Amino acid sequence: MAEFSFSDLETIIRDRAHSGDPDSWTAKLFAHGIDKAAQKLGEEAVETVIAAVKGDRQGLVSESADLIYHWLVVLGLSGVPLSDVLKELESRTGRSGIAEKASRPKG
């Protein structure tokens, strides 16, 4: 069996986004727009942090899955392909994180 990837999930989200399926959470998020999806992303980020701080391994796994899903929905609603994010990450691999952060414009 092939390993499931972020790209696989991005494709599933794209396929379900405008399906009109009343049982699809993805379709509902796309119908409600970026504000709702971004709200859900924030909620999942907080829940992921809480699970990590508590040392709740299974909670961290579950909440991380929710976080990644909602992040990809927000990217999809924003018209930003996952490949753009991966290219950005790749461009950062040749320098330290501290140097990369220091090179960003202030503001």
Short mmCIF file of N, CA and C in Angstrom, two decimals:
data_model
loop_
_atom_site.label_atom_id
_atom_site.label_comp_id
_atom_site.label_asym_id
_atom_site.label_seq_id
_atom_site.Cartn_x
_atom_site.Cartn_y
_atom_site.Cartn_z
N MET A 1 0.84 -1.18 0.00
CA MET A 1 0.00 0.00 0.00
C MET A 1 0.89 1.25 0.00
N ALA A 2 0.56 2.20 -0.84
CA ALA A 2 1.31 3.45 -0.91
C ALA A 2 1.04 4.29 0.33
N GLU A 3 2.04 5.07 0.71
CA GLU A 3 1.90 5.93 1.87
C GLU A 3 1.01 7.13 1.54
N PHE A 4 0.08 7.44 2.43
CA PHE A 4 -0.82 8.58 2.28
C PHE A 4 -0.02 9.86 2.46
N SER A 5 -0.26 10.86 1.62
CA SER A 5 0.53 12.08 1.66
C SER A 5 -0.36 13.32 1.79
N PHE A 6 0.28 14.43 2.09
CA PHE A 6 -0.43 15.71 2.11
C PHE A 6 -1.01 15.99 0.73
N SER A 7 -0.30 15.63 -0.31
CA SER A 7 -0.81 15.84 -1.67
C SER A 7 -2.07 15.03 -1.92
N ASP A 8 -2.13 13.81 -1.39
CA ASP A 8 -3.35 13.00 -1.50
C ASP A 8 -4.51 13.72 -0.83
N LEU A 9 -4.26 14.23 0.37
CA LEU A 9 -5.32 14.94 1.10
C LEU A 9 -5.72 16.21 0.37
N GLU A 10 -4.78 16.93 -0.18
CA GLU A 10 -5.09 18.14 -0.95
C GLU A 10 -6.01 17.79 -2.13
N THR A 11 -5.75 16.68 -2.79
CA THR A 11 -6.59 16.25 -3.92
C THR A 11 -7.99 15.89 -3.46
N ILE A 12 -8.10 15.19 -2.35
CA ILE A 12 -9.42 14.83 -1.80
C ILE A 12 -10.20 16.10 -1.46
N ILE A 13 -9.54 17.04 -0.82
CA ILE A 13 -10.19 18.31 -0.45
C ILE A 13 -10.67 19.03 -1.70
N ARG A 14 -9.81 19.12 -2.71
CA ARG A 14 -10.18 19.80 -3.96
C ARG A 14 -11.39 19.11 -4.61
N ASP A 15 -11.41 17.78 -4.60
CA ASP A 15 -12.51 17.03 -5.21
C ASP A 15 -13.83 17.23 -4.46
N ARG A 16 -13.75 17.36 -3.16
CA ARG A 16 -14.97 17.48 -2.35
C ARG A 16 -15.43 18.92 -2.16
N ALA A 17 -14.55 19.87 -2.42
CA ALA A 17 -14.80 21.28 -2.12
C ALA A 17 -16.12 21.78 -2.67
N HIS A 18 -16.41 21.50 -3.89
CA HIS A 18 -17.62 22.02 -4.54
C HIS A 18 -18.54 20.89 -4.99
N SER A 19 -18.47 19.78 -4.26
CA SER A 19 -19.26 18.60 -4.62
C SER A 19 -20.76 18.79 -4.35
N GLY A 20 -21.07 19.69 -3.42
CA GLY A 20 -22.47 19.87 -3.05
C GLY A 20 -23.00 18.75 -2.17
N ASP A 21 -22.14 17.83 -1.78
CA ASP A 21 -22.54 16.70 -0.93
C ASP A 21 -22.94 17.23 0.45
N PRO A 22 -24.19 17.05 0.86
CA PRO A 22 -24.63 17.58 2.15
C PRO A 22 -23.95 16.89 3.34
N ASP A 23 -23.33 15.74 3.11
CA ASP A 23 -22.65 15.02 4.18
C ASP A 23 -21.15 15.30 4.21
N SER A 24 -20.68 16.20 3.35
CA SER A 24 -19.25 16.50 3.27
C SER A 24 -18.90 17.72 4.11
N TRP A 25 -18.07 17.52 5.13
CA TRP A 25 -17.60 18.64 5.94
C TRP A 25 -16.79 19.60 5.08
N THR A 26 -16.03 19.05 4.14
CA THR A 26 -15.23 19.88 3.25
C THR A 26 -16.12 20.80 2.42
N ALA A 27 -17.17 20.24 1.84
CA ALA A 27 -18.09 21.05 1.04
C ALA A 27 -18.72 22.14 1.89
N LYS A 28 -19.08 21.81 3.13
CA LYS A 28 -19.68 22.81 4.02
C LYS A 28 -18.69 23.92 4.35
N LEU A 29 -17.43 23.56 4.62
CA LEU A 29 -16.43 24.59 4.91
C LEU A 29 -16.23 25.51 3.71
N PHE A 30 -16.15 24.94 2.52
CA PHE A 30 -15.98 25.77 1.33
C PHE A 30 -17.19 26.67 1.12
N ALA A 31 -18.38 26.15 1.41
CA ALA A 31 -19.59 26.96 1.25
C ALA A 31 -19.62 28.12 2.24
N HIS A 32 -19.08 27.90 3.45
CA HIS A 32 -19.07 28.96 4.47
C HIS A 32 -17.94 29.96 4.27
N GLY A 33 -16.91 29.58 3.52
CA GLY A 33 -15.86 30.51 3.17
C GLY A 33 -14.67 30.55 4.12
N ILE A 34 -13.77 31.44 3.80
CA ILE A 34 -12.48 31.53 4.48
C ILE A 34 -12.61 31.87 5.96
N ASP A 35 -13.56 32.71 6.35
CA ASP A 35 -13.68 33.08 7.76
C ASP A 35 -13.93 31.85 8.64
N LYS A 36 -14.86 31.01 8.24
CA LYS A 36 -15.19 29.80 9.02
C LYS A 36 -14.02 28.82 9.00
N ALA A 37 -13.42 28.63 7.83
CA ALA A 37 -12.31 27.69 7.73
C ALA A 37 -11.12 28.16 8.57
N ALA A 38 -10.82 29.45 8.52
CA ALA A 38 -9.72 30.00 9.31
C ALA A 38 -10.01 29.88 10.81
N GLN A 39 -11.26 30.09 11.19
CA GLN A 39 -11.65 29.92 12.59
C GLN A 39 -11.39 28.49 13.03
N LYS A 40 -11.80 27.53 12.21
CA LYS A 40 -11.60 26.11 12.53
C LYS A 40 -10.11 25.79 12.61
N LEU A 41 -9.31 26.36 11.71
CA LEU A 41 -7.86 26.14 11.74
C LEU A 41 -7.29 26.62 13.07
N GLY A 42 -7.71 27.80 13.50
CA GLY A 42 -7.24 28.34 14.78
C GLY A 42 -7.65 27.45 15.96
N GLU A 43 -8.88 26.98 15.95
CA GLU A 43 -9.36 26.11 17.02
C GLU A 43 -8.53 24.83 17.08
N GLU A 44 -8.26 24.26 15.91
CA GLU A 44 -7.49 23.01 15.87
C GLU A 44 -6.04 23.25 16.31
N ALA A 45 -5.49 24.42 15.99
CA ALA A 45 -4.13 24.74 16.43
C ALA A 45 -4.08 24.78 17.96
N VAL A 46 -5.06 25.43 18.57
CA VAL A 46 -5.10 25.51 20.03
C VAL A 46 -5.27 24.12 20.64
N GLU A 47 -6.15 23.31 20.07
CA GLU A 47 -6.36 21.96 20.60
C GLU A 47 -5.11 21.10 20.45
N THR A 48 -4.35 21.31 19.37
CA THR A 48 -3.10 20.58 19.17
C THR A 48 -2.08 20.98 20.23
N VAL A 49 -1.98 22.27 20.51
CA VAL A 49 -1.05 22.75 21.54
C VAL A 49 -1.44 22.18 22.91
N ILE A 50 -2.70 22.19 23.22
CA ILE A 50 -3.16 21.68 24.52
C ILE A 50 -2.79 20.21 24.67
N ALA A 51 -3.04 19.42 23.63
CA ALA A 51 -2.70 18.00 23.68
C ALA A 51 -1.19 17.81 23.87
N ALA A 52 -0.39 18.62 23.19
CA ALA A 52 1.07 18.50 23.32
C ALA A 52 1.52 18.84 24.73
N VAL A 53 1.00 19.92 25.29
CA VAL A 53 1.40 20.36 26.63
C VAL A 53 0.97 19.33 27.68
N LYS A 54 -0.18 18.71 27.47
CA LYS A 54 -0.67 17.70 28.41
C LYS A 54 0.09 16.38 28.29
N GLY A 55 0.85 16.23 27.21
CA GLY A 55 1.53 14.96 26.98
C GLY A 55 0.57 13.87 26.51
N ASP A 56 -0.53 14.29 25.91
CA ASP A 56 -1.56 13.38 25.41
C ASP A 56 -1.19 12.95 23.99
N ARG A 57 -0.46 11.84 23.88
CA ARG A 57 0.05 11.41 22.59
C ARG A 57 -1.06 11.17 21.58
N GLN A 58 -2.08 10.39 21.95
CA GLN A 58 -3.16 10.12 21.01
C GLN A 58 -3.93 11.39 20.66
N GLY A 59 -4.14 12.26 21.63
CA GLY A 59 -4.78 13.54 21.36
C GLY A 59 -3.96 14.38 20.41
N LEU A 60 -2.64 14.36 20.59
CA LEU A 60 -1.75 15.11 19.70
C LEU A 60 -1.82 14.58 18.27
N VAL A 61 -1.87 13.26 18.13
CA VAL A 61 -2.00 12.67 16.80
C VAL A 61 -3.32 13.09 16.16
N SER A 62 -4.40 12.94 16.89
CA SER A 62 -5.74 13.25 16.38
C SER A 62 -5.89 14.73 16.05
N GLU A 63 -5.48 15.58 16.96
CA GLU A 63 -5.61 17.02 16.75
C GLU A 63 -4.67 17.50 15.64
N SER A 64 -3.51 16.88 15.50
CA SER A 64 -2.61 17.23 14.40
C SER A 64 -3.24 16.90 13.05
N ALA A 65 -3.93 15.77 12.98
CA ALA A 65 -4.63 15.41 11.74
C ALA A 65 -5.70 16.46 11.42
N ASP A 66 -6.45 16.87 12.44
CA ASP A 66 -7.47 17.92 12.23
C ASP A 66 -6.82 19.23 11.79
N LEU A 67 -5.70 19.56 12.42
CA LEU A 67 -4.99 20.80 12.10
C LEU A 67 -4.51 20.79 10.64
N ILE A 68 -3.89 19.71 10.23
CA ILE A 68 -3.39 19.62 8.85
C ILE A 68 -4.53 19.69 7.86
N TYR A 69 -5.62 18.99 8.13
CA TYR A 69 -6.78 19.03 7.24
C TYR A 69 -7.30 20.46 7.09
N HIS A 70 -7.52 21.13 8.21
CA HIS A 70 -8.07 22.49 8.14
C HIS A 70 -7.09 23.48 7.52
N TRP A 71 -5.79 23.26 7.72
CA TRP A 71 -4.76 24.08 7.07
C TRP A 71 -4.86 23.94 5.55
N LEU A 72 -5.01 22.70 5.08
CA LEU A 72 -5.14 22.49 3.63
C LEU A 72 -6.43 23.07 3.08
N VAL A 73 -7.50 23.06 3.86
CA VAL A 73 -8.75 23.70 3.43
C VAL A 73 -8.53 25.21 3.29
N VAL A 74 -7.87 25.82 4.26
CA VAL A 74 -7.60 27.26 4.19
C VAL A 74 -6.71 27.57 2.99
N LEU A 75 -5.70 26.76 2.74
CA LEU A 75 -4.88 26.97 1.55
C LEU A 75 -5.74 26.88 0.29
N GLY A 76 -6.60 25.87 0.23
CA GLY A 76 -7.46 25.69 -0.94
C GLY A 76 -8.39 26.87 -1.15
N LEU A 77 -9.01 27.33 -0.10
CA LEU A 77 -9.90 28.49 -0.20
C LEU A 77 -9.15 29.75 -0.60
N SER A 78 -7.88 29.81 -0.26
CA SER A 78 -7.05 30.98 -0.57
C SER A 78 -6.38 30.87 -1.93
N GLY A 79 -6.57 29.75 -2.61
CA GLY A 79 -5.95 29.56 -3.92
C GLY A 79 -4.45 29.34 -3.86
N VAL A 80 -3.98 28.84 -2.73
CA VAL A 80 -2.55 28.58 -2.55
C VAL A 80 -2.31 27.07 -2.60
N PRO A 81 -1.64 26.59 -3.64
CA PRO A 81 -1.38 25.15 -3.70
C PRO A 81 -0.32 24.73 -2.69
N LEU A 82 -0.44 23.52 -2.21
CA LEU A 82 0.53 22.95 -1.27
C LEU A 82 1.94 23.05 -1.85
N SER A 83 2.08 22.90 -3.15
CA SER A 83 3.41 22.96 -3.78
C SER A 83 4.10 24.29 -3.51
N ASP A 84 3.34 25.38 -3.40
CA ASP A 84 3.94 26.68 -3.09
C ASP A 84 4.55 26.69 -1.68
N VAL A 85 3.85 26.08 -0.74
CA VAL A 85 4.34 26.00 0.63
C VAL A 85 5.59 25.11 0.68
N LEU A 86 5.55 24.00 -0.04
CA LEU A 86 6.70 23.11 -0.05
C LEU A 86 7.91 23.76 -0.70
N LYS A 87 7.69 24.54 -1.74
CA LYS A 87 8.80 25.28 -2.37
C LYS A 87 9.41 26.27 -1.38
N GLU A 88 8.56 26.95 -0.63
CA GLU A 88 9.05 27.90 0.39
C GLU A 88 9.88 27.17 1.43
N LEU A 89 9.38 26.03 1.90
CA LEU A 89 10.14 25.26 2.88
C LEU A 89 11.48 24.80 2.30
N GLU A 90 11.44 24.33 1.07
CA GLU A 90 12.67 23.87 0.42
C GLU A 90 13.69 25.01 0.32
N SER A 91 13.21 26.21 0.03
CA SER A 91 14.13 27.35 -0.11
C SER A 91 14.80 27.70 1.21
N ARG A 92 14.22 27.28 2.29
CA ARG A 92 14.76 27.60 3.62
C ARG A 92 15.76 26.56 4.13
N THR A 93 15.87 25.43 3.46
CA THR A 93 16.69 24.35 3.99
C THR A 93 18.19 24.62 3.92
N GLY A 94 18.60 25.56 3.10
CA GLY A 94 20.02 25.84 2.95
C GLY A 94 20.58 26.81 3.98
N ARG A 95 19.75 27.29 4.90
CA ARG A 95 20.23 28.23 5.91
C ARG A 95 19.58 27.91 7.24
N SER A 96 20.16 28.41 8.28
CA SER A 96 19.61 28.13 9.60
C SER A 96 18.27 28.84 9.77
N GLY A 97 17.42 28.28 10.60
CA GLY A 97 16.13 28.91 10.88
C GLY A 97 16.28 30.28 11.51
N ILE A 98 17.30 30.46 12.31
CA ILE A 98 17.53 31.75 12.96
C ILE A 98 17.92 32.80 11.90
N ALA A 99 18.81 32.42 10.98
CA ALA A 99 19.22 33.34 9.92
C ALA A 99 18.05 33.64 9.00
N GLU A 100 17.26 32.61 8.69
CA GLU A 100 16.10 32.81 7.79
C GLU A 100 15.13 33.78 8.42
N LYS A 101 14.83 33.60 9.69
CA LYS A 101 13.88 34.48 10.36
C LYS A 101 14.41 35.91 10.43
N ALA A 102 15.69 36.07 10.66
CA ALA A 102 16.30 37.40 10.75
C ALA A 102 16.27 38.12 9.41
N SER A 103 16.22 37.35 8.30
CA SER A 103 16.23 37.98 6.98
C SER A 103 14.86 38.46 6.53
N ARG A 104 13.82 38.09 7.26
CA ARG A 104 12.46 38.51 6.88
C ARG A 104 12.27 40.01 7.14
N PRO A 105 11.47 40.66 6.29
CA PRO A 105 11.20 42.08 6.53
C PRO A 105 10.50 42.28 7.88
N LYS A 106 10.86 43.33 8.55
CA LYS A 106 10.25 43.65 9.84
C LYS A 106 8.91 44.33 9.60
N GLY A 107 7.95 44.03 10.45
CA GLY A 107 6.69 44.72 10.30
C GLY A 107 5.55 43.99 10.71
#
